[in-house]
C-alpha atoms as an extended CHARMM CRD file, in Angstrom:
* protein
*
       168  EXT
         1         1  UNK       CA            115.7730000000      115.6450000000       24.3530000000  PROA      1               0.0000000000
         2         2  UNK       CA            119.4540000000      114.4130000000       23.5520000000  PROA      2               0.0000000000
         3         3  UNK       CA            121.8310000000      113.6560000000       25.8340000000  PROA      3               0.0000000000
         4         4  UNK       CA            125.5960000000      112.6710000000       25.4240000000  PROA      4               0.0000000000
         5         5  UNK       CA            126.5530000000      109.6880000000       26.8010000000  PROA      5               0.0000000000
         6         6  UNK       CA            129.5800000000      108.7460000000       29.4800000000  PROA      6               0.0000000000
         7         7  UNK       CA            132.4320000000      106.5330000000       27.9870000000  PROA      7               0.0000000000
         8         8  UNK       CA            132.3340000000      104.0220000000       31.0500000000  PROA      8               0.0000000000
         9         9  UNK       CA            133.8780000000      105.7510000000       33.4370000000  PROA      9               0.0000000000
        10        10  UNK       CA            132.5390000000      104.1170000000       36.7090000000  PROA      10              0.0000000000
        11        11  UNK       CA            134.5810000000      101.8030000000       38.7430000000  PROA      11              0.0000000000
        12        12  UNK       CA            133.5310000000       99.7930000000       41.0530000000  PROA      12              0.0000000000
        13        13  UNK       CA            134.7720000000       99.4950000000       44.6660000000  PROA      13              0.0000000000
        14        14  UNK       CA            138.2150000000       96.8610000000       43.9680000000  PROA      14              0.0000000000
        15        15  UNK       CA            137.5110000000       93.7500000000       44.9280000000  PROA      15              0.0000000000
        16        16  UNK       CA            139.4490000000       92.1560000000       48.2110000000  PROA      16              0.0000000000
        17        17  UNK       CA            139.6630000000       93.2870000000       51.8270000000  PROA      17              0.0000000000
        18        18  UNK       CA            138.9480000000       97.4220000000       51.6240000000  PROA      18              0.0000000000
        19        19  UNK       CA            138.0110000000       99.9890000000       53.9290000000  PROA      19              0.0000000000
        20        20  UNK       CA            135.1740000000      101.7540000000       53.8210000000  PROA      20              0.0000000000
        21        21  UNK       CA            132.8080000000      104.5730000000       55.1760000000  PROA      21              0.0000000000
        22        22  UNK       CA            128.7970000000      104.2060000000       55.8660000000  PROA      22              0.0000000000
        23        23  UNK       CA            128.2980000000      106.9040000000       53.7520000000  PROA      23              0.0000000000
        24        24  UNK       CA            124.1780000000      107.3210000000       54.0670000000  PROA      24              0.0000000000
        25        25  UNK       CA            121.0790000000      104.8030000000       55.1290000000  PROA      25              0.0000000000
        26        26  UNK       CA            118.0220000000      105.0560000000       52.9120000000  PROA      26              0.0000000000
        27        27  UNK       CA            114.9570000000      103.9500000000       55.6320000000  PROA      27              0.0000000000
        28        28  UNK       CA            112.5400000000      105.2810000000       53.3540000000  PROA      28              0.0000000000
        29        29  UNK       CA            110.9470000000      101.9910000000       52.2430000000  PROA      29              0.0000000000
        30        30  UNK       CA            111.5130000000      100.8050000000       55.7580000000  PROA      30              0.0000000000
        31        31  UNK       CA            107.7020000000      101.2990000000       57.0490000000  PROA      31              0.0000000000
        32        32  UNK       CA            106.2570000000       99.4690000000       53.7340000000  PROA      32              0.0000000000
        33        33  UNK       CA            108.4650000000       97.2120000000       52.6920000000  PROA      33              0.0000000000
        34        34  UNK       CA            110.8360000000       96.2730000000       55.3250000000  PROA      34              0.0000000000
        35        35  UNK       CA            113.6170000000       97.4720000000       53.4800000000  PROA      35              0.0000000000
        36        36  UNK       CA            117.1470000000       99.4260000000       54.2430000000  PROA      36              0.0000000000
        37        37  UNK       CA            119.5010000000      100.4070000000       52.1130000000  PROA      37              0.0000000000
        38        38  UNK       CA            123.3040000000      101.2910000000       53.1630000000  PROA      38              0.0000000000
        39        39  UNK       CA            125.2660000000      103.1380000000       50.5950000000  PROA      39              0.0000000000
        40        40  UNK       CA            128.9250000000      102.5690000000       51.3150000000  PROA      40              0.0000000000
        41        41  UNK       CA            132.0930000000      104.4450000000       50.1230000000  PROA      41              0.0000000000
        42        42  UNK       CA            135.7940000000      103.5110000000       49.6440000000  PROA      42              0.0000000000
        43        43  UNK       CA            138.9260000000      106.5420000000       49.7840000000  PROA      43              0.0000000000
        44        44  UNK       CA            138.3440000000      106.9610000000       46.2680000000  PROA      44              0.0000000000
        45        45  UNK       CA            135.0680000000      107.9610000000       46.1590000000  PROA      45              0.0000000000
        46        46  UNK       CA            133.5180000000      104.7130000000       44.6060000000  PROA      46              0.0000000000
        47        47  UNK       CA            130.1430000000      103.9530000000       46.1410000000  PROA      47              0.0000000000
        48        48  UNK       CA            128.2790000000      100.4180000000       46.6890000000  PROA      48              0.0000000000
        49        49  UNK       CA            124.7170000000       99.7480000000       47.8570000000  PROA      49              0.0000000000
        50        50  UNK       CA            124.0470000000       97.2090000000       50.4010000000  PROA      50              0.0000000000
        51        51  UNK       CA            120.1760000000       96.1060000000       50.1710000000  PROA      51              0.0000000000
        52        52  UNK       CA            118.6740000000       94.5600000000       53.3160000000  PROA      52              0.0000000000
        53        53  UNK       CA            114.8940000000       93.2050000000       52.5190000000  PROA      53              0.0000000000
        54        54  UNK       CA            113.5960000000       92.0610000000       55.9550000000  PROA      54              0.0000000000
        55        55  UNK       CA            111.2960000000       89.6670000000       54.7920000000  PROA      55              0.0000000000
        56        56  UNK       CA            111.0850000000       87.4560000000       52.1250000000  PROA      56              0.0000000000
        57        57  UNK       CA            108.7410000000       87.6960000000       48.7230000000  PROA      57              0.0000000000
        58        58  UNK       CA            106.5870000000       85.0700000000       50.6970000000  PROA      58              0.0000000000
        59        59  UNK       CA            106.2040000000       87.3240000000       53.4430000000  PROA      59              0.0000000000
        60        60  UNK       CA            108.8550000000       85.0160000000       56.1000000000  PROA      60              0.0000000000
        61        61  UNK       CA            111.5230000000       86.9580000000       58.4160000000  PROA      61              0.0000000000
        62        62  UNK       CA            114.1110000000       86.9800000000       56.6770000000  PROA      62              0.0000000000
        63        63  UNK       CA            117.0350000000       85.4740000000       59.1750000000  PROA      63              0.0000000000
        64        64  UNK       CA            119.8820000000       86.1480000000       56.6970000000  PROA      64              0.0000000000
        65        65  UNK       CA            119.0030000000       89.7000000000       56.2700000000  PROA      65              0.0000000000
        66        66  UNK       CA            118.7100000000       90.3290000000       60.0580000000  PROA      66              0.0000000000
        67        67  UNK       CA            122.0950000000       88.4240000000       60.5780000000  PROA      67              0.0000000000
        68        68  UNK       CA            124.4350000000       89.9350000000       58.1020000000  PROA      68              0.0000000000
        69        69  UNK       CA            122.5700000000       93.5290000000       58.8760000000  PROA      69              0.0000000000
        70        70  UNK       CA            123.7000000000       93.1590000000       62.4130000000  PROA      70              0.0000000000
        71        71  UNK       CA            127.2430000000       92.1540000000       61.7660000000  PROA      71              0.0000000000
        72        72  UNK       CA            127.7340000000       95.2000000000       60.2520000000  PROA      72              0.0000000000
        73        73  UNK       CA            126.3580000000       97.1310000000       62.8480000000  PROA      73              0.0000000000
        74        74  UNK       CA            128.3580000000       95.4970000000       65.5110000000  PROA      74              0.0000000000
        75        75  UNK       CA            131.7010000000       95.8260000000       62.7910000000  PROA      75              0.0000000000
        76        76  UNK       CA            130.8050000000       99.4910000000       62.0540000000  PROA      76              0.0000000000
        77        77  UNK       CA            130.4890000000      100.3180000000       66.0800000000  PROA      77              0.0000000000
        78        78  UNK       CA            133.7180000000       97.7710000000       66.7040000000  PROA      78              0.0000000000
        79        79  UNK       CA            131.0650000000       96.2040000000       69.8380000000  PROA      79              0.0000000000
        80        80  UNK       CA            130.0380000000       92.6050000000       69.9040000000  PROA      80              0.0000000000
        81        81  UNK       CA            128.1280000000       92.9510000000       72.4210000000  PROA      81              0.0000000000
        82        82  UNK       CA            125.5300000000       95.3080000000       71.1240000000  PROA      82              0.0000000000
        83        83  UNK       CA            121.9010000000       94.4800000000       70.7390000000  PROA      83              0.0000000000
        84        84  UNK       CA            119.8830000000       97.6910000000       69.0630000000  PROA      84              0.0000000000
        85        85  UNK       CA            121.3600000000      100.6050000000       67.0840000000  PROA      85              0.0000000000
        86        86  UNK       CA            119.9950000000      103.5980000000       65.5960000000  PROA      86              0.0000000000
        87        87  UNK       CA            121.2360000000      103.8230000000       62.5250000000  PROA      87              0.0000000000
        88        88  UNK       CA            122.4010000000      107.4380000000       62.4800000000  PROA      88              0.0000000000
        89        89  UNK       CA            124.6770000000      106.1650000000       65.0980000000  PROA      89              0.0000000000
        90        90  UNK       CA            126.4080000000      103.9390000000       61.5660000000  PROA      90              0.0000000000
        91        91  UNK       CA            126.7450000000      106.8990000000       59.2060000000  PROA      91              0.0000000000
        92        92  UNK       CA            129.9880000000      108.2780000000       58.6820000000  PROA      92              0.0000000000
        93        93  UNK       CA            131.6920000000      104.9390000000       60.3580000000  PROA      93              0.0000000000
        94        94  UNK       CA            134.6660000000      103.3220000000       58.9640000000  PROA      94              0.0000000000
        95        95  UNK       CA            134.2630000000       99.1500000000       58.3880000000  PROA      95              0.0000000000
        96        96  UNK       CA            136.8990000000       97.1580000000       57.3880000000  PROA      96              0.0000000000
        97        97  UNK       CA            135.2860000000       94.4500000000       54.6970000000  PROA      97              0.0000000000
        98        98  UNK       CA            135.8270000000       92.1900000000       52.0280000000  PROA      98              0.0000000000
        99        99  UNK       CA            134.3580000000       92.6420000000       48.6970000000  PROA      99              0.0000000000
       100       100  UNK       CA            133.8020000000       90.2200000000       45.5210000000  PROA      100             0.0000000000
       101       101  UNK       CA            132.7770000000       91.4650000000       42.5100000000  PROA      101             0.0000000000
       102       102  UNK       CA            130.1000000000       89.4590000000       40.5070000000  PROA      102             0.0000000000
       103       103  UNK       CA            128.6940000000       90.1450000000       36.3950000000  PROA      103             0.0000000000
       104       104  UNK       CA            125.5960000000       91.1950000000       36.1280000000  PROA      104             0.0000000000
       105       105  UNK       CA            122.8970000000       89.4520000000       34.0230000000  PROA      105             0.0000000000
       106       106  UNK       CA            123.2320000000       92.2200000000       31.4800000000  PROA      106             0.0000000000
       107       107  UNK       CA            126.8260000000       92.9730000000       31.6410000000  PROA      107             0.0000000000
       108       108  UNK       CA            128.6690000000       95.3600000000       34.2640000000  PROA      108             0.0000000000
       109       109  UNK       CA            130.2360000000       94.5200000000       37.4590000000  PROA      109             0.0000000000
       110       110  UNK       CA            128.8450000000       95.0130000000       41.3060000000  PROA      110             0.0000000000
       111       111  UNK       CA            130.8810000000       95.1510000000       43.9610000000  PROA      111             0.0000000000
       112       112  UNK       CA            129.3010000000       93.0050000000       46.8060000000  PROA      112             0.0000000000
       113       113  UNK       CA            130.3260000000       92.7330000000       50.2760000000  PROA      113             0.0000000000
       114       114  UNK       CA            131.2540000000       89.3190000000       51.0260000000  PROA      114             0.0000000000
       115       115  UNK       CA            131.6830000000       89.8130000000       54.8580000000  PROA      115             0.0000000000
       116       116  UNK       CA            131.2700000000       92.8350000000       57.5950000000  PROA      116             0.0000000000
       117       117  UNK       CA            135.4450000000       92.4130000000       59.1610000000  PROA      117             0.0000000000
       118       118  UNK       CA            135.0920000000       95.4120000000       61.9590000000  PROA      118             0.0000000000
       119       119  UNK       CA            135.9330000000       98.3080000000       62.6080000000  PROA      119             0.0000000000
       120       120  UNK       CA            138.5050000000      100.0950000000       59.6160000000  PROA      120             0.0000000000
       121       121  UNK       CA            140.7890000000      103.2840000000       59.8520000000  PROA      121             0.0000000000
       122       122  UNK       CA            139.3430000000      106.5240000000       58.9500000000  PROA      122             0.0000000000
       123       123  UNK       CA            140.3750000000      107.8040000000       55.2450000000  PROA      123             0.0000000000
       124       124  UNK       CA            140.2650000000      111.5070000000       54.3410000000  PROA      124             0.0000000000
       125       125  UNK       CA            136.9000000000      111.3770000000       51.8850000000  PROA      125             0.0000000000
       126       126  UNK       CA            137.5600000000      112.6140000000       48.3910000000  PROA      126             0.0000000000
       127       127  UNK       CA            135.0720000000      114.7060000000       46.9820000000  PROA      127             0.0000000000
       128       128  UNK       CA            133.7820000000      113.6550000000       43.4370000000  PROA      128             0.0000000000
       129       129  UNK       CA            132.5110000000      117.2270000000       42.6950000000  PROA      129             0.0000000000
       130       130  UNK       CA            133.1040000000      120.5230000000       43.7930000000  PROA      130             0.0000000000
       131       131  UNK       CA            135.8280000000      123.4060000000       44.1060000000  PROA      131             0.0000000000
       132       132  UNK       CA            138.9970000000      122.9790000000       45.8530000000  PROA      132             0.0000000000
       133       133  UNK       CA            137.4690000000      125.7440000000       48.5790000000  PROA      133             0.0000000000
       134       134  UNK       CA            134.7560000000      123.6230000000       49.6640000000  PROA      134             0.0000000000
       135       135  UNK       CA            136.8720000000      120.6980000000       50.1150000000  PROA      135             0.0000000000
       136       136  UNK       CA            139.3250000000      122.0830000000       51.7480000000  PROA      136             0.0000000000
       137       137  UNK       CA            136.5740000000      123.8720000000       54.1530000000  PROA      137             0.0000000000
       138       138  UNK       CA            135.1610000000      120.6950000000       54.9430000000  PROA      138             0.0000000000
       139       139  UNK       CA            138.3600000000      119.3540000000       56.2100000000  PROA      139             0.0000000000
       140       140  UNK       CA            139.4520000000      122.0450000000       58.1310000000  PROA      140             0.0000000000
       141       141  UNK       CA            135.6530000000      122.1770000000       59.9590000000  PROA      141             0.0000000000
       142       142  UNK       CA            135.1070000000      118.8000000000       61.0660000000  PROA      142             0.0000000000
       143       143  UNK       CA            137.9230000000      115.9160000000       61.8340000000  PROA      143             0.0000000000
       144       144  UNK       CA            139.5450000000      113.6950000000       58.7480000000  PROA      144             0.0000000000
       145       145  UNK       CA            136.9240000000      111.3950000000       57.2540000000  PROA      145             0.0000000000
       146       146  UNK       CA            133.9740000000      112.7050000000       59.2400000000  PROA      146             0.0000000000
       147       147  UNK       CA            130.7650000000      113.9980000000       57.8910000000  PROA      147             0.0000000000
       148       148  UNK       CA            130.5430000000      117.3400000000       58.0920000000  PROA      148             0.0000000000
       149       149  UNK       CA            127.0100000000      117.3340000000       59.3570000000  PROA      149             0.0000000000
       150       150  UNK       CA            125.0840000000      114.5180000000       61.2200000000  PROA      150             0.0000000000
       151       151  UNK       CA            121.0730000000      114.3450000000       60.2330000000  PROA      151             0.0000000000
       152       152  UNK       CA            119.2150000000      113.4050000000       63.9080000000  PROA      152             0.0000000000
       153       153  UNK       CA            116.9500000000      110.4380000000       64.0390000000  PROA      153             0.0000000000
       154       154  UNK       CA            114.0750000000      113.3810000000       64.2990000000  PROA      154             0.0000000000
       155       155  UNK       CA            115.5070000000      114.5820000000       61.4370000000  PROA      155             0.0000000000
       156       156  UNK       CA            115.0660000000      112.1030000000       59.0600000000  PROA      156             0.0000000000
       157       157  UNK       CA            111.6870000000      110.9350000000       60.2710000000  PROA      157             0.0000000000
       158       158  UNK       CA            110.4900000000      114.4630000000       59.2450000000  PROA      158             0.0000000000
       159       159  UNK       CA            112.1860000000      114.0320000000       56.3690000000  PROA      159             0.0000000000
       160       160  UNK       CA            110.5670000000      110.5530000000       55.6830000000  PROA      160             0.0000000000
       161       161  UNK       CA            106.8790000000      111.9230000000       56.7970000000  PROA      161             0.0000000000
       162       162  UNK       CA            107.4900000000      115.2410000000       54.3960000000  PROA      162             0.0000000000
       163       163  UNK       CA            108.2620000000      112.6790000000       51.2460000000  PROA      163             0.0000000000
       164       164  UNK       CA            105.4880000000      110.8200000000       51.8140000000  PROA      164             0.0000000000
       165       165  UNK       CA            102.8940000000      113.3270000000       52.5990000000  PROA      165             0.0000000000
       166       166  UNK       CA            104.4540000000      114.7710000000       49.2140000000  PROA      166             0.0000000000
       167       167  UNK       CA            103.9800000000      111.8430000000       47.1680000000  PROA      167             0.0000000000
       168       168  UNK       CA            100.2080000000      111.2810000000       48.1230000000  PROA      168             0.0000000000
């Protein structure tokens, strides 16, 4: 099969203080591995992953993991005080945060996020594909910057038990 190739086209997320949304949380090697991922999204539509591994190769807690993972649950929710969240509570929340960009081994730039600031001001999400109609929909159903659906906690654990019933 041949497929043409993109010219380079992605950017990543600029580096320097930005705010962004939560824009999903991937639990779904949670259970095995101990792992979360937290895709985040600036006004323009450029995405970043956040990986959070739990516990080390050598099977240890990992302390920095837990630490930086709950700074940015307590910046996303704008509480200090806070001491569990369920995730679906962080999706579609606006953080304020700093982000450095660093090469990769094999070329390309990531954007990284340095540090979790708080709480940001909501942006009005562009949409990287679709028609004008659904856009504008979207906007006038739900509040600027929202989601325009949230999944429950039930939800996604049905979703999680349907993949991996699937993948046996």
């Amino acid at each position: 099969m041949k497929r043409k190739l993109v010219e380079g086209g992605f950017q990543p997320i600029p580096a320097g203080e930005q705010v962004v949304r939560i824009k999903e949380i991937d639990e779904t090697d949670y259970e095995k591995f101990d792992k979360i991922v937290v895709t985040i999204e600036d006004a323009a539509g450029r995405t970043a992953r956040v990986n959070f591994n739990f516990v080390n190769a050598d099977g240890t807690p990992n302390d920095t993991a837990d630490f930086v993972y709950s700074r940015m649950c307590r910046a996303a929710l704008g509480d200090e005080t806070i001491d569990e969240v369920d995730t679906a509570d962080l999706i579609g929340k606006f953080v304020r945060v700093e982000i450095a960009h660093s090469e990769g081994s094999k070329g390309g730039t990531f954007a990284n996020v340095k540090k979790w600031i708080g709480p940001g001001e909501p942006f009005e999400v562009k949409k990287s594909t679709g028609g004008s109609k659904t856009a504008g929909s979207a906007g006038a159903a739900s509040p600027a910057g929202e989601p325009p659906k949230k999944k429950t906690a039930a939800e996604i654990l049905a979703e999680m038990r349907a993949r991996k019933a699937a993948g046996k």
